[in-house]
CSV table of C-alpha atoms in Angstrom, one decimal:
chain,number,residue,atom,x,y,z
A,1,UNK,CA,0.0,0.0,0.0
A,2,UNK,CA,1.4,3.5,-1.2
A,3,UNK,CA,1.2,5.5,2.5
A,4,UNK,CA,2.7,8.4,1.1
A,5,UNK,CA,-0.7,10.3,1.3
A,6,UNK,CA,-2.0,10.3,4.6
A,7,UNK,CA,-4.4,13.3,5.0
A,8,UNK,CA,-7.5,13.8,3.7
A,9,UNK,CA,-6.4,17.0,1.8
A,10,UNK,CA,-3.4,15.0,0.2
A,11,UNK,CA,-5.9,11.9,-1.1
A,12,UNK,CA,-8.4,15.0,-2.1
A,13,UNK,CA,-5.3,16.6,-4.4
A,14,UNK,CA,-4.2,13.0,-5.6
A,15,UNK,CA,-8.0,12.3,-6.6
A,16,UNK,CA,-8.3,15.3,-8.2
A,17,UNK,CA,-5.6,15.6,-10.0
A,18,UNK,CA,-6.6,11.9,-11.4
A,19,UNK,CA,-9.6,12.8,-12.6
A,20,UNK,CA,-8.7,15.7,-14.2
A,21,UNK,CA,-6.3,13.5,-16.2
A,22,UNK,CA,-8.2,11.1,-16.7
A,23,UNK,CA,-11.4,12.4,-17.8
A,24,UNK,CA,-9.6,15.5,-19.3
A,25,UNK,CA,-11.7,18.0,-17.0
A,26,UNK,CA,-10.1,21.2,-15.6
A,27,UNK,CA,-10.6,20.8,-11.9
A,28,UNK,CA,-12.7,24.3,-11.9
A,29,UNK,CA,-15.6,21.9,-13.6
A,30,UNK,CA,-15.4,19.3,-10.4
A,31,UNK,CA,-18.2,20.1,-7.6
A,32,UNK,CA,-16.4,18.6,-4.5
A,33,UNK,CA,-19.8,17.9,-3.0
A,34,UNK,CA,-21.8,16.9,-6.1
A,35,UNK,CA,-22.1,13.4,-8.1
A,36,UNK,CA,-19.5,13.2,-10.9
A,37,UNK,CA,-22.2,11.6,-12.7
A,38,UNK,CA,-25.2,14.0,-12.1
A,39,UNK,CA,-22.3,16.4,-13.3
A,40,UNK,CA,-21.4,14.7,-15.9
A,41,UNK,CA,-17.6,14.5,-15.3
A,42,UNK,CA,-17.9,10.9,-15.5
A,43,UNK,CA,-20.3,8.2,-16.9
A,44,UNK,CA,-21.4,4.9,-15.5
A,45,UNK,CA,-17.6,3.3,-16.7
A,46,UNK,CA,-16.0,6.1,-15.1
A,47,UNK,CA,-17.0,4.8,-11.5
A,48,UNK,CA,-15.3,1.6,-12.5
A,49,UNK,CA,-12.1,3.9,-13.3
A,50,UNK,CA,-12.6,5.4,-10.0
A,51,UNK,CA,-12.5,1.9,-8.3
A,52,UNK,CA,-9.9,1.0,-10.6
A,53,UNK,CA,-7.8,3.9,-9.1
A,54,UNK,CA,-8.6,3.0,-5.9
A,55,UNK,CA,-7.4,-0.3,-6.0
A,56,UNK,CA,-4.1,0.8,-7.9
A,57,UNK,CA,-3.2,3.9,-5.6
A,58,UNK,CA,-4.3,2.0,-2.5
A,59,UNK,CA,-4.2,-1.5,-3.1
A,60,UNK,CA,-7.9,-2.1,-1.9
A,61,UNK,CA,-10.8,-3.4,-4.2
A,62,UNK,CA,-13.9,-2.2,-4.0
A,63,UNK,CA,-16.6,-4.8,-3.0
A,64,UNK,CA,-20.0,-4.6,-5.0
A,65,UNK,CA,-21.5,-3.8,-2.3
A,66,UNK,CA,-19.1,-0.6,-1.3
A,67,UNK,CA,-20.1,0.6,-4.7
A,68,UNK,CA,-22.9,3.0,-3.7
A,69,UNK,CA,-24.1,6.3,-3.6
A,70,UNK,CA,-22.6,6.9,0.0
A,71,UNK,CA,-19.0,6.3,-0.9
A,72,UNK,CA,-19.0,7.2,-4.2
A,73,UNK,CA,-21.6,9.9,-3.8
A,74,UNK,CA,-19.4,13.0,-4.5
A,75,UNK,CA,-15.4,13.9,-4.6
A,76,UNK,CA,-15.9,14.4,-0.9
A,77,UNK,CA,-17.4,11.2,0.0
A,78,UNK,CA,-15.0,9.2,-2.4
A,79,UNK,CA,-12.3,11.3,-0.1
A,80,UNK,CA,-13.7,10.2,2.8
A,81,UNK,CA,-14.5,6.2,2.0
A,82,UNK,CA,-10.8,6.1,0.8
A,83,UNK,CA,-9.8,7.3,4.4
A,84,UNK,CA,-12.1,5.1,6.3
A,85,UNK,CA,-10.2,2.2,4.3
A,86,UNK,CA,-7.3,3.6,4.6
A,87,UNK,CA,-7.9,4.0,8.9
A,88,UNK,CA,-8.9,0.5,8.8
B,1,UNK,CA,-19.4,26.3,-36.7
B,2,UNK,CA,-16.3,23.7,-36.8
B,3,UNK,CA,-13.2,23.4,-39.4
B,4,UNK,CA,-13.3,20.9,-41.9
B,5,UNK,CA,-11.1,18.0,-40.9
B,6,UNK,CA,-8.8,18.4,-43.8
B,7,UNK,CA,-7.8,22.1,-43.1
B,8,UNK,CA,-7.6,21.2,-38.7
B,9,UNK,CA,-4.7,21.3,-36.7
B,10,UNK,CA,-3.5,18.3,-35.3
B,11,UNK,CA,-0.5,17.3,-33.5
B,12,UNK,CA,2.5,16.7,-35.8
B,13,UNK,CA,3.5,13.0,-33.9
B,14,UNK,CA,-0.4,12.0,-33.0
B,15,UNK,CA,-3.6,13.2,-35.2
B,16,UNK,CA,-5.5,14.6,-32.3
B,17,UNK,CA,-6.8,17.8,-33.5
B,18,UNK,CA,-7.1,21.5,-31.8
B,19,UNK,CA,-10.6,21.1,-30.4
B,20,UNK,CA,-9.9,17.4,-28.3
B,21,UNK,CA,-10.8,18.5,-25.0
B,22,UNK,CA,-7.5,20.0,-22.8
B,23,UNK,CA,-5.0,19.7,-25.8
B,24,UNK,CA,-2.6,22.3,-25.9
B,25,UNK,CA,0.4,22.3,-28.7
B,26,UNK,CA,4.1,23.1,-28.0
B,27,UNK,CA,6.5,25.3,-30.4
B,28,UNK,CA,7.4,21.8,-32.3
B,29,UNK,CA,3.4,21.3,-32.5
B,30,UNK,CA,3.1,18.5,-30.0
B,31,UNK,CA,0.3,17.8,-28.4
B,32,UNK,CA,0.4,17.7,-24.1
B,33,UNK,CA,-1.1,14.0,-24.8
B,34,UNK,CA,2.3,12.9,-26.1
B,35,UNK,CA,4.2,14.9,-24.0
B,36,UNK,CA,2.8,12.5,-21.7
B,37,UNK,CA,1.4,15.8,-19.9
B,38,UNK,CA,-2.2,14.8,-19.1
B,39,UNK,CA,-1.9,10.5,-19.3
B,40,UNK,CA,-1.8,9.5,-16.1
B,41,UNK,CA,-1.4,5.6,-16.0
B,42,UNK,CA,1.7,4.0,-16.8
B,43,UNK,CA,0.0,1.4,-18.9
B,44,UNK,CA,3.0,-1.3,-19.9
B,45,UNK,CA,3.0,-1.9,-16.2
B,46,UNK,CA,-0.8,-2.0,-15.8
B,47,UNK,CA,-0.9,-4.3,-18.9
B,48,UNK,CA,1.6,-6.8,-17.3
B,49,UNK,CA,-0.5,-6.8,-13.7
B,50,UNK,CA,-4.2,-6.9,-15.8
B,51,UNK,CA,-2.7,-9.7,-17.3
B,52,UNK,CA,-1.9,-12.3,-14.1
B,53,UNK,CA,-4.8,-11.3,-12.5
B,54,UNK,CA,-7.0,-12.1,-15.7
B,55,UNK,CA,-5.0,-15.1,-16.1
B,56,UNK,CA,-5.7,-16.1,-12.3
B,57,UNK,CA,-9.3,-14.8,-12.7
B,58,UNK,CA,-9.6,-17.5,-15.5
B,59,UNK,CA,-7.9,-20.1,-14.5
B,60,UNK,CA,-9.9,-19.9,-11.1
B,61,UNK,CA,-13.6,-19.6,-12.5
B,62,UNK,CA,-14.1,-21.5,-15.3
B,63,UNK,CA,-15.1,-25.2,-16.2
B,64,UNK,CA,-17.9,-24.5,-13.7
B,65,UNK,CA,-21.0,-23.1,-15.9
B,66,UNK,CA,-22.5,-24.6,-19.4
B,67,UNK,CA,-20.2,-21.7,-20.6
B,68,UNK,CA,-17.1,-19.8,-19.1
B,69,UNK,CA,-17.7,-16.8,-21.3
B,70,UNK,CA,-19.9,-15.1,-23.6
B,71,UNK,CA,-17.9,-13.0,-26.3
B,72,UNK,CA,-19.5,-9.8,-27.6
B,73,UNK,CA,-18.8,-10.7,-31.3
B,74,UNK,CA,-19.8,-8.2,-33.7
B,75,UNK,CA,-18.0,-9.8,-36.9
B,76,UNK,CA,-15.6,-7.3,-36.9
B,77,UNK,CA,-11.8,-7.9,-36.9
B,78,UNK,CA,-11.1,-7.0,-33.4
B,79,UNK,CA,-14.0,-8.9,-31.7
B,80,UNK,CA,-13.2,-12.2,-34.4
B,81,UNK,CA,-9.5,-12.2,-32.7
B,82,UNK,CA,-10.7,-11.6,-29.4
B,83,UNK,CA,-13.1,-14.7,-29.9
B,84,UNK,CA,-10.0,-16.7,-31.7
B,85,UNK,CA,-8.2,-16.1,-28.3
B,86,UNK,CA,-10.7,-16.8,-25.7
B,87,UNK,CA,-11.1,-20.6,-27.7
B,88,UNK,CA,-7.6,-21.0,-28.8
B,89,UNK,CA,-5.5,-19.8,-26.3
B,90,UNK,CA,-7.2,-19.4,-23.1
B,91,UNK,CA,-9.2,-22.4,-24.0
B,92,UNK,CA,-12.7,-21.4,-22.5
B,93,UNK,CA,-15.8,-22.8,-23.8
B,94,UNK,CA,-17.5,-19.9,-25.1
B,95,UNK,CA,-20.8,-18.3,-26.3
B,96,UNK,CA,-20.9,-16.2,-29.2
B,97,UNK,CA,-23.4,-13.5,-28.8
B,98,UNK,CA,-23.8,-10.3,-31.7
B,99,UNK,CA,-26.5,-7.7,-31.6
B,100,UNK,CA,-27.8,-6.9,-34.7
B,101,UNK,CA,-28.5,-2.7,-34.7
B,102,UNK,CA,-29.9,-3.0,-38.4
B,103,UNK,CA,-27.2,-1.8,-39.8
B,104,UNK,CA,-24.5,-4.5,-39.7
B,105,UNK,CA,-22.7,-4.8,-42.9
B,106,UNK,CA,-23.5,-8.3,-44.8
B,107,UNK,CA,-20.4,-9.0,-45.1
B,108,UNK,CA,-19.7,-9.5,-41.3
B,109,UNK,CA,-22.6,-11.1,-40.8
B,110,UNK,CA,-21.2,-13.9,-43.2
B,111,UNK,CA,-17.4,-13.7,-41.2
B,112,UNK,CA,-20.0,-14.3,-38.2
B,113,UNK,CA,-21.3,-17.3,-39.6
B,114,UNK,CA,-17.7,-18.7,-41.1
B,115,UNK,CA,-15.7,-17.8,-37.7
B,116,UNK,CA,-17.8,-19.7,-35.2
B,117,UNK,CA,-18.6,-22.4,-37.4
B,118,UNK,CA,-14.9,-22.5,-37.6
B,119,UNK,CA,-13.7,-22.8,-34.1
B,120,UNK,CA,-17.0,-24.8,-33.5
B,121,UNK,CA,-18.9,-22.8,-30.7
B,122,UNK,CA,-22.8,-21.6,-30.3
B,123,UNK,CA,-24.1,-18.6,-31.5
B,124,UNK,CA,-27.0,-15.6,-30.3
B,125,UNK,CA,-28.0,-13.3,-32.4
B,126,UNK,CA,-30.0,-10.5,-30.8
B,127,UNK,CA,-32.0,-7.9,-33.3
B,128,UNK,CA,-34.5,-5.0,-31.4
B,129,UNK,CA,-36.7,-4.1,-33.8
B,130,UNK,CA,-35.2,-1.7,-36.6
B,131,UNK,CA,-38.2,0.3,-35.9
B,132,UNK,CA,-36.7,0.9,-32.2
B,133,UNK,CA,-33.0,0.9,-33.2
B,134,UNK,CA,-33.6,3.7,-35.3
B,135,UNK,CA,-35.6,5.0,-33.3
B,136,UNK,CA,-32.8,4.9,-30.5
B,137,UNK,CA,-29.9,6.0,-33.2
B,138,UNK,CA,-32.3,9.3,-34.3
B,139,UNK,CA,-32.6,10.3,-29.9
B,140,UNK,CA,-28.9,9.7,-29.6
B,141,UNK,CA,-28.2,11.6,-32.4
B,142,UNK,CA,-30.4,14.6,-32.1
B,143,UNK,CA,-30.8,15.1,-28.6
B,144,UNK,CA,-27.5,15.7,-26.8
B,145,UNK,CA,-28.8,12.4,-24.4
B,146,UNK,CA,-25.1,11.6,-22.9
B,147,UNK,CA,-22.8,14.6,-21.1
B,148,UNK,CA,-20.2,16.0,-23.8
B,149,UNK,CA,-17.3,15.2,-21.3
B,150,UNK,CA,-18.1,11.6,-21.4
B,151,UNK,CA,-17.5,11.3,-25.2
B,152,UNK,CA,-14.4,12.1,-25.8
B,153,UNK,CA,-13.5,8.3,-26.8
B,154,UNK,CA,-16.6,7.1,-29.0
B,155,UNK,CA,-19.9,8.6,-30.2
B,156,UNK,CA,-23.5,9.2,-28.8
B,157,UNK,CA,-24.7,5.9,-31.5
B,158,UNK,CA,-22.1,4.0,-30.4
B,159,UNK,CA,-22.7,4.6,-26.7
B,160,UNK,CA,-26.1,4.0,-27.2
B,161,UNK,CA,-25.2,0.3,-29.1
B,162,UNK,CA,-22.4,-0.5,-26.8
B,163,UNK,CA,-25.1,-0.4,-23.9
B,164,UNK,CA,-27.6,-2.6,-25.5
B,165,UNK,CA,-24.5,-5.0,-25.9
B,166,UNK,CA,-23.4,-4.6,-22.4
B,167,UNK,CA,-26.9,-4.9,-20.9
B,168,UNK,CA,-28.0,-7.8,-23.1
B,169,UNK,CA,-24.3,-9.9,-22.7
B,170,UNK,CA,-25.0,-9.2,-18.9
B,171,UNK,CA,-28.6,-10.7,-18.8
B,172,UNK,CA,-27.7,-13.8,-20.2
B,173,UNK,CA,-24.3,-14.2,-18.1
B,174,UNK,CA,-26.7,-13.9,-15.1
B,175,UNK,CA,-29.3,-15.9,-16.6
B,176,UNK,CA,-26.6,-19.2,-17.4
B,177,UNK,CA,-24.5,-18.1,-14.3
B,178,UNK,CA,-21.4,-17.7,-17.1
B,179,UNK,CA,-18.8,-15.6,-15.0
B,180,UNK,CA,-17.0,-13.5,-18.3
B,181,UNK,CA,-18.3,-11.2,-20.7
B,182,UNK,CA,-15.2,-10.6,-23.0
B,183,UNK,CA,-15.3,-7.6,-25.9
B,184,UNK,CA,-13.3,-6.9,-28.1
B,185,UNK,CA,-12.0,-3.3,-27.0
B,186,UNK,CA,-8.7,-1.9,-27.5
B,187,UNK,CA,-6.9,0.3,-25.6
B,188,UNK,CA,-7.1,3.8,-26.6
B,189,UNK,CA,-11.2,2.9,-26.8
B,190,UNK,CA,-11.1,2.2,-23.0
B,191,UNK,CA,-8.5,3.0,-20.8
B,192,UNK,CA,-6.1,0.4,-19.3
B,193,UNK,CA,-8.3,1.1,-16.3
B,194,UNK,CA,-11.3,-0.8,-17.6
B,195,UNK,CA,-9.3,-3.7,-18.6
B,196,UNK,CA,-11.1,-6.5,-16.3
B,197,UNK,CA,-13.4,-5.2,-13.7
B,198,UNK,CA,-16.4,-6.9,-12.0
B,199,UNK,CA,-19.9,-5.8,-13.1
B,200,UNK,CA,-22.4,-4.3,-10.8
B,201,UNK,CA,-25.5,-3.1,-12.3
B,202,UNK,CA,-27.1,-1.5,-9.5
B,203,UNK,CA,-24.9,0.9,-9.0
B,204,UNK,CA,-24.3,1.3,-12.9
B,205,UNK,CA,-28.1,1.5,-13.4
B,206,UNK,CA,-28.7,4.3,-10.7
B,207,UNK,CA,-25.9,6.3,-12.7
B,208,UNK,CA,-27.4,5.4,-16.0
B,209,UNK,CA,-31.3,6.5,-15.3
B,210,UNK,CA,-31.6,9.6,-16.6
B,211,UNK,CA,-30.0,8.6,-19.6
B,212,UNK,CA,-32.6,5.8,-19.9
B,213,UNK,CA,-35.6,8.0,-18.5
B,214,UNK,CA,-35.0,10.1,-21.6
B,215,UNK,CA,-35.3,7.0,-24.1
B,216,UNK,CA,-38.2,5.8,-22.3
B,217,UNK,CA,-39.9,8.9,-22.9
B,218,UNK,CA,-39.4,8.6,-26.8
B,219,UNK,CA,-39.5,4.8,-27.1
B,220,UNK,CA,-41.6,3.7,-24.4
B,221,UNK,CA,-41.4,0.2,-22.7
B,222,UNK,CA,-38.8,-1.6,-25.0
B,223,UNK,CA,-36.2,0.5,-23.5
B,224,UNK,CA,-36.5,-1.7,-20.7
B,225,UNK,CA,-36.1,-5.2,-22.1
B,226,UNK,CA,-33.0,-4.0,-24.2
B,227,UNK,CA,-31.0,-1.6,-21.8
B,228,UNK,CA,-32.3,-2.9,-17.9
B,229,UNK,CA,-32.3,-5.8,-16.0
B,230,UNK,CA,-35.3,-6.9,-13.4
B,231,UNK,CA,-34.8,-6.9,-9.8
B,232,UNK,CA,-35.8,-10.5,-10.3
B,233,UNK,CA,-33.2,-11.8,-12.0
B,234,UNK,CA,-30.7,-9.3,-9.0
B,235,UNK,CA,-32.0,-11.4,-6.8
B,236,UNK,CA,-31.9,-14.7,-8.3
B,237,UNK,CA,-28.7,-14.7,-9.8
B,238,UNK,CA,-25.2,-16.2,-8.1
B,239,UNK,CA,-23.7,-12.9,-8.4
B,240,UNK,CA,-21.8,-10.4,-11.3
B,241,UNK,CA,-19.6,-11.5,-14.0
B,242,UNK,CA,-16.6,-9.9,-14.4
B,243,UNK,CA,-16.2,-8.1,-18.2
B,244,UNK,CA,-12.9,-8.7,-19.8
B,245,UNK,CA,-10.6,-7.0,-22.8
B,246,UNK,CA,-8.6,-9.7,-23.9
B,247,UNK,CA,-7.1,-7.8,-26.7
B,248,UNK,CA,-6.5,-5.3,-24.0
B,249,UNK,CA,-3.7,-7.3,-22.9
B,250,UNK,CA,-1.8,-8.2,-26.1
B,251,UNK,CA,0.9,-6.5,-28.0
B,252,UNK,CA,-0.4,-6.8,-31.9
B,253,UNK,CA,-1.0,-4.8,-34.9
B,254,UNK,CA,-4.1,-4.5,-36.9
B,255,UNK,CA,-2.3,-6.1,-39.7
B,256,UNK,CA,-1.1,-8.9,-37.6
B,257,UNK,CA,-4.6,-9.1,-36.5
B,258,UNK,CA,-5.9,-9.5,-39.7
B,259,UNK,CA,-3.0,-12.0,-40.9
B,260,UNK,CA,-4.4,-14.1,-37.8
B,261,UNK,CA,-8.3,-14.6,-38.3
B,262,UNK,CA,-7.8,-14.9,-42.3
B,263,UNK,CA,-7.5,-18.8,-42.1
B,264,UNK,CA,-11.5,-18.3,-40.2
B,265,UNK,CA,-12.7,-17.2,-43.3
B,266,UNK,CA,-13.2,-13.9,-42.2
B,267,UNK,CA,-13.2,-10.9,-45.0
B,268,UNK,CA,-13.0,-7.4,-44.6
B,269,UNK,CA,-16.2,-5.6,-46.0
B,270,UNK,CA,-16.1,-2.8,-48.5
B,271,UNK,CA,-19.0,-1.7,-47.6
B,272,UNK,CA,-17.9,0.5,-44.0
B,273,UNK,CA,-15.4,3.3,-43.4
B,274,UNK,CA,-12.0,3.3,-42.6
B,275,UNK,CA,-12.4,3.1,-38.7
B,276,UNK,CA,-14.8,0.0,-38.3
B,277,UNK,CA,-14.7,-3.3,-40.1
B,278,UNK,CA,-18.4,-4.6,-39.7
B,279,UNK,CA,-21.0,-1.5,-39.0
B,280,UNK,CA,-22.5,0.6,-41.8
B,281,UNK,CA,-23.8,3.4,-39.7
B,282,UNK,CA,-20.4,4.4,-38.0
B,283,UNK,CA,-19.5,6.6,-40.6
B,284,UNK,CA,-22.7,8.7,-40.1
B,285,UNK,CA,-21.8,8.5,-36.0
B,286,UNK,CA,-18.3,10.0,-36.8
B,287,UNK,CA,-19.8,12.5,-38.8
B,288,UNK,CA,-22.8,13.9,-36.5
B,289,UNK,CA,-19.8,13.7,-33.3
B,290,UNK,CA,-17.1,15.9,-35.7
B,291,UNK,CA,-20.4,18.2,-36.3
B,292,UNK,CA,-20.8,18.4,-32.7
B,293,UNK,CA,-17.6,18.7,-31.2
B,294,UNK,CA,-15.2,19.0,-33.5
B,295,UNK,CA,-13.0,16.1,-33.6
B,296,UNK,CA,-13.3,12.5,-34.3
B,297,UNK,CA,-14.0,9.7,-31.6
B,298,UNK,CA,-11.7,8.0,-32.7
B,299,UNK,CA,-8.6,10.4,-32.5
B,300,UNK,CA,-7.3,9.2,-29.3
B,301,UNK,CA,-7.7,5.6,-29.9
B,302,UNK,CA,-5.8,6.1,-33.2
B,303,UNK,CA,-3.6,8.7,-31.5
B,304,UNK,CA,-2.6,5.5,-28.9
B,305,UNK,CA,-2.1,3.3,-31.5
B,306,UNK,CA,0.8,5.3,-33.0
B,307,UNK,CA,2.4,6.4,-29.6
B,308,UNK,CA,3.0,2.6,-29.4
B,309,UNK,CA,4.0,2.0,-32.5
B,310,UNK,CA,1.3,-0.2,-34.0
B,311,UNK,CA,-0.1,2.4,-36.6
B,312,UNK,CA,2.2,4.8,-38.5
B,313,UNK,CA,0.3,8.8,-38.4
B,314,UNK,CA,0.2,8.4,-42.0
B,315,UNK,CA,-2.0,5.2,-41.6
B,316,UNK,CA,-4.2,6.7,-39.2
B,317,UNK,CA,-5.2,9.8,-41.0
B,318,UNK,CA,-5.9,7.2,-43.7
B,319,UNK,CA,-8.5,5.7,-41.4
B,320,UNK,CA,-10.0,8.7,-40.0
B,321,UNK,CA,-10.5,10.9,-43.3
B,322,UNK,CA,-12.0,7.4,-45.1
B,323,UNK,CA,-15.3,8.1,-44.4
B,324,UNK,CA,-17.8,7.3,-47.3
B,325,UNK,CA,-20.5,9.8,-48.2
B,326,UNK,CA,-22.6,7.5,-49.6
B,327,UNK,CA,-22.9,5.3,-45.8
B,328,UNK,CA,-23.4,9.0,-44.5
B,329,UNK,CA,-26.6,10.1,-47.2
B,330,UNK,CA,-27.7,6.4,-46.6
B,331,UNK,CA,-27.9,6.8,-42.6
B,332,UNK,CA,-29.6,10.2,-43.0
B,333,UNK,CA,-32.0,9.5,-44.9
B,334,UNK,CA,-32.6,6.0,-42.8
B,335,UNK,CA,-32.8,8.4,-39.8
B,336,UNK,CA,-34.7,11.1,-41.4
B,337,UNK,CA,-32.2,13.5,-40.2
B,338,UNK,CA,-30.4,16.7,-41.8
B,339,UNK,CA,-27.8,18.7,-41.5
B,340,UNK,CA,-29.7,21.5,-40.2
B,341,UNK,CA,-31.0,19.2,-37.2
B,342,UNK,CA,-27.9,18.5,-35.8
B,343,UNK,CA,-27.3,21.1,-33.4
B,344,UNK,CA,-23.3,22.3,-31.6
B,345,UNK,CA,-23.2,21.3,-27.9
């Protein structure tokens, strides 16, 4: 596991900063408190990059049932599930 | 209103043009994409981890249902290798399974019947009603259903294909318990992200219903049986398969690609543009998404292939500016759509 980030600011930068090159999105457009898909940063595949990310930069994979609205919700919830797993 | 593509300025070492989304040109006119300014995987080593755990992932599930996978065939070079691979050398027993969108060239749907009687394996073809894919191809073209930002790689039709695809593989691998769904994606179409991942459609669906409330609206209830899944079947099934992009994972050129499904009989059509080797209305798709935004959706997969070295620049402007008129006119007046219809994001 990479444990070079450790607060949440630093997993917020590193998140952000993927998603602006992945999705190729200036990081102006991202609503830290709104879905990336209601915003339409992202489609439905681009939650399976996010996990994707997730598993890569933190060497966790996301269970089907972790996938949800709650975790995933917003840049700020992502930021915060990501911590939780990071805590436990 | 947009440049033509001829007179556009594209990088001089990829072909992504001036209006791709974040590209910005240095004094030698390269693009930040090759600069390797805004990719943010390194994918050779992403490749070589995908493929162990897709190797593990195989070697772990199958021989347990009537089929390991089902392969998203849609006679076209790409998904014909990807089925030559899953038989020959990952060995699974596989189902075949193409949608037919009504506008599938006849050619491929002869490679279809040549491949898989070939390497011997069962076949499903799925055709909506061309009443409803048309339907579902005017909507997608027209009305500025999907989020601009999530285009950048392929177009509104094609989205709107791909998801019947997706949904309909997904329903029978639940249906038959089957634990794959292999396509025949490259990368540069999907990132090396995407890869192998695990489906879950609950989520997926949640993020997809406005998309889907919109179609409804239009095309009423058959928008269900081709693009959702009931809570039923949720509940009775064992669990989600996991989709996989075997060509994903190997180091090949189209030419190669070719060389290798000749002996299956296959044959490329004439009939479909330079970017597709089995679909008629792809030129028309490219056309209404350059009208739109400007570019090509298939500028950053072609742009990927010649960063690697599997397509010279040359080569892929070949590809990109073959784009018959004739499949164009033909899809428009199918559609019943103009030129003046077709609005700018």
């Amino acid at each position: 596991m990479n444990t070079e980030v450790l607060t949440k600011e630093g997993i917020q930068v590193d998140l952000l900063d993927f998603l602006c090159r992945q999705f190729y999105v200036d990081i102006e457009d991202i609503a830290l408190d709104r879905s990336l898909v209601d915003t339409g940063i992202i489609d439905s595949m681009g939650l399976i990059e996010i996990a994707s990310y997730i598993k890569k930069r933190y060497a966790y994979t996301v269970t089907n049932e972790e996938m949800n609205r709650d975790n995933f919700g917003s840049v700020i919830k992502i930021v915060d599930f990501i911590s939780r797993i990071k805590e436990g | 209103m947009f440049k033509n593509n001829d007179d556009i300025k594209r990088c001089k070492r990829c072909i992504l043009s001036e209006n791709f989304p974040r590209i910005k040109f240095d004094s030698n006119g390269v693009c930040n994409f090759c600069n390797n300014e805004l990719l943010h995987i390194t994918e050779d080593e992403d490749i070589d981890k995908s493929r162990d755990e897709v190797i593990n992932l195989l070697n772990k599930n199958k021989g347990q249902a009537e089929y390991d996978a089902i392969v998203c065939y849609s006679g076209g070079k790409d998904s014909t290798y990807t089925l030559k691979l899953a038989v020959e050398k990952y060995k699974l027993k596989v189902l075949s399974f193409t949608l037919d969108n009504g506008f599938i060239s006849p050619v491929a749907f002869s490679n279809i019947e040549k491949v898989v009687s070939e390497l011997g394996i069962d076949q499903i073809t799925y055709r909506p009603s061309y009443k409803f894919m048309k339907g579902l191809f005017r909507i997608s073209s027209l009305d500025n259903i999907y989020n601009p930002k999530t285009l950048t790689r392929i177009s509104a039709n094609c989205n709107s294909c791909i998801s019947i695809v997706n949904n309909m593989a997904l329903k029978m691998a639940m249906e038959k318990n089957i634990p794959f769904i292999l396509a025949g994606f490259t990368l540069g179409q999907i990132p090396s992200s995407t890869i192998f991942y695990q489906n879950n459609y609950e989520f997926l669906a949640e993020s997809r219903k406005p998309i889907l409330d919109k179609f409804k609206a239009e095309l009423g209830s058959d928008v269900s049986k081709h693009l959702e899944i009931s809570q039923e079947l949720i509940k009775k099934s064992k669990g989600y398969p996991y989709n996989i992009n075997l060509l994903c994972l190997e180091d090949i050129t189209e030419d190669e690609i070719v060389e290798q499904i000749l002996p299956l009989g296959w044959v490329k059509p004439k009939d479909v543009d330079g970017c597709s080797t089995n679909c008629r209305i792809n030129s028309f798709n490219n056309y209404v998404h350059i009208k739109k935004f400007g570019y090509s959706p298939y500028e950053l997969e072609l742009s990927h292939l010649i960063r690697k070295n599997l397509l010279t620049r040359d080569e892929a402007l070949k590809k990109l500016f073959d784009q018959p008129q004739e499949q164009i006119d033909f899809v428009k007046a199918e559609l019943r759509i103009d030129d003046s219809m077709l609005e700018k994001y």
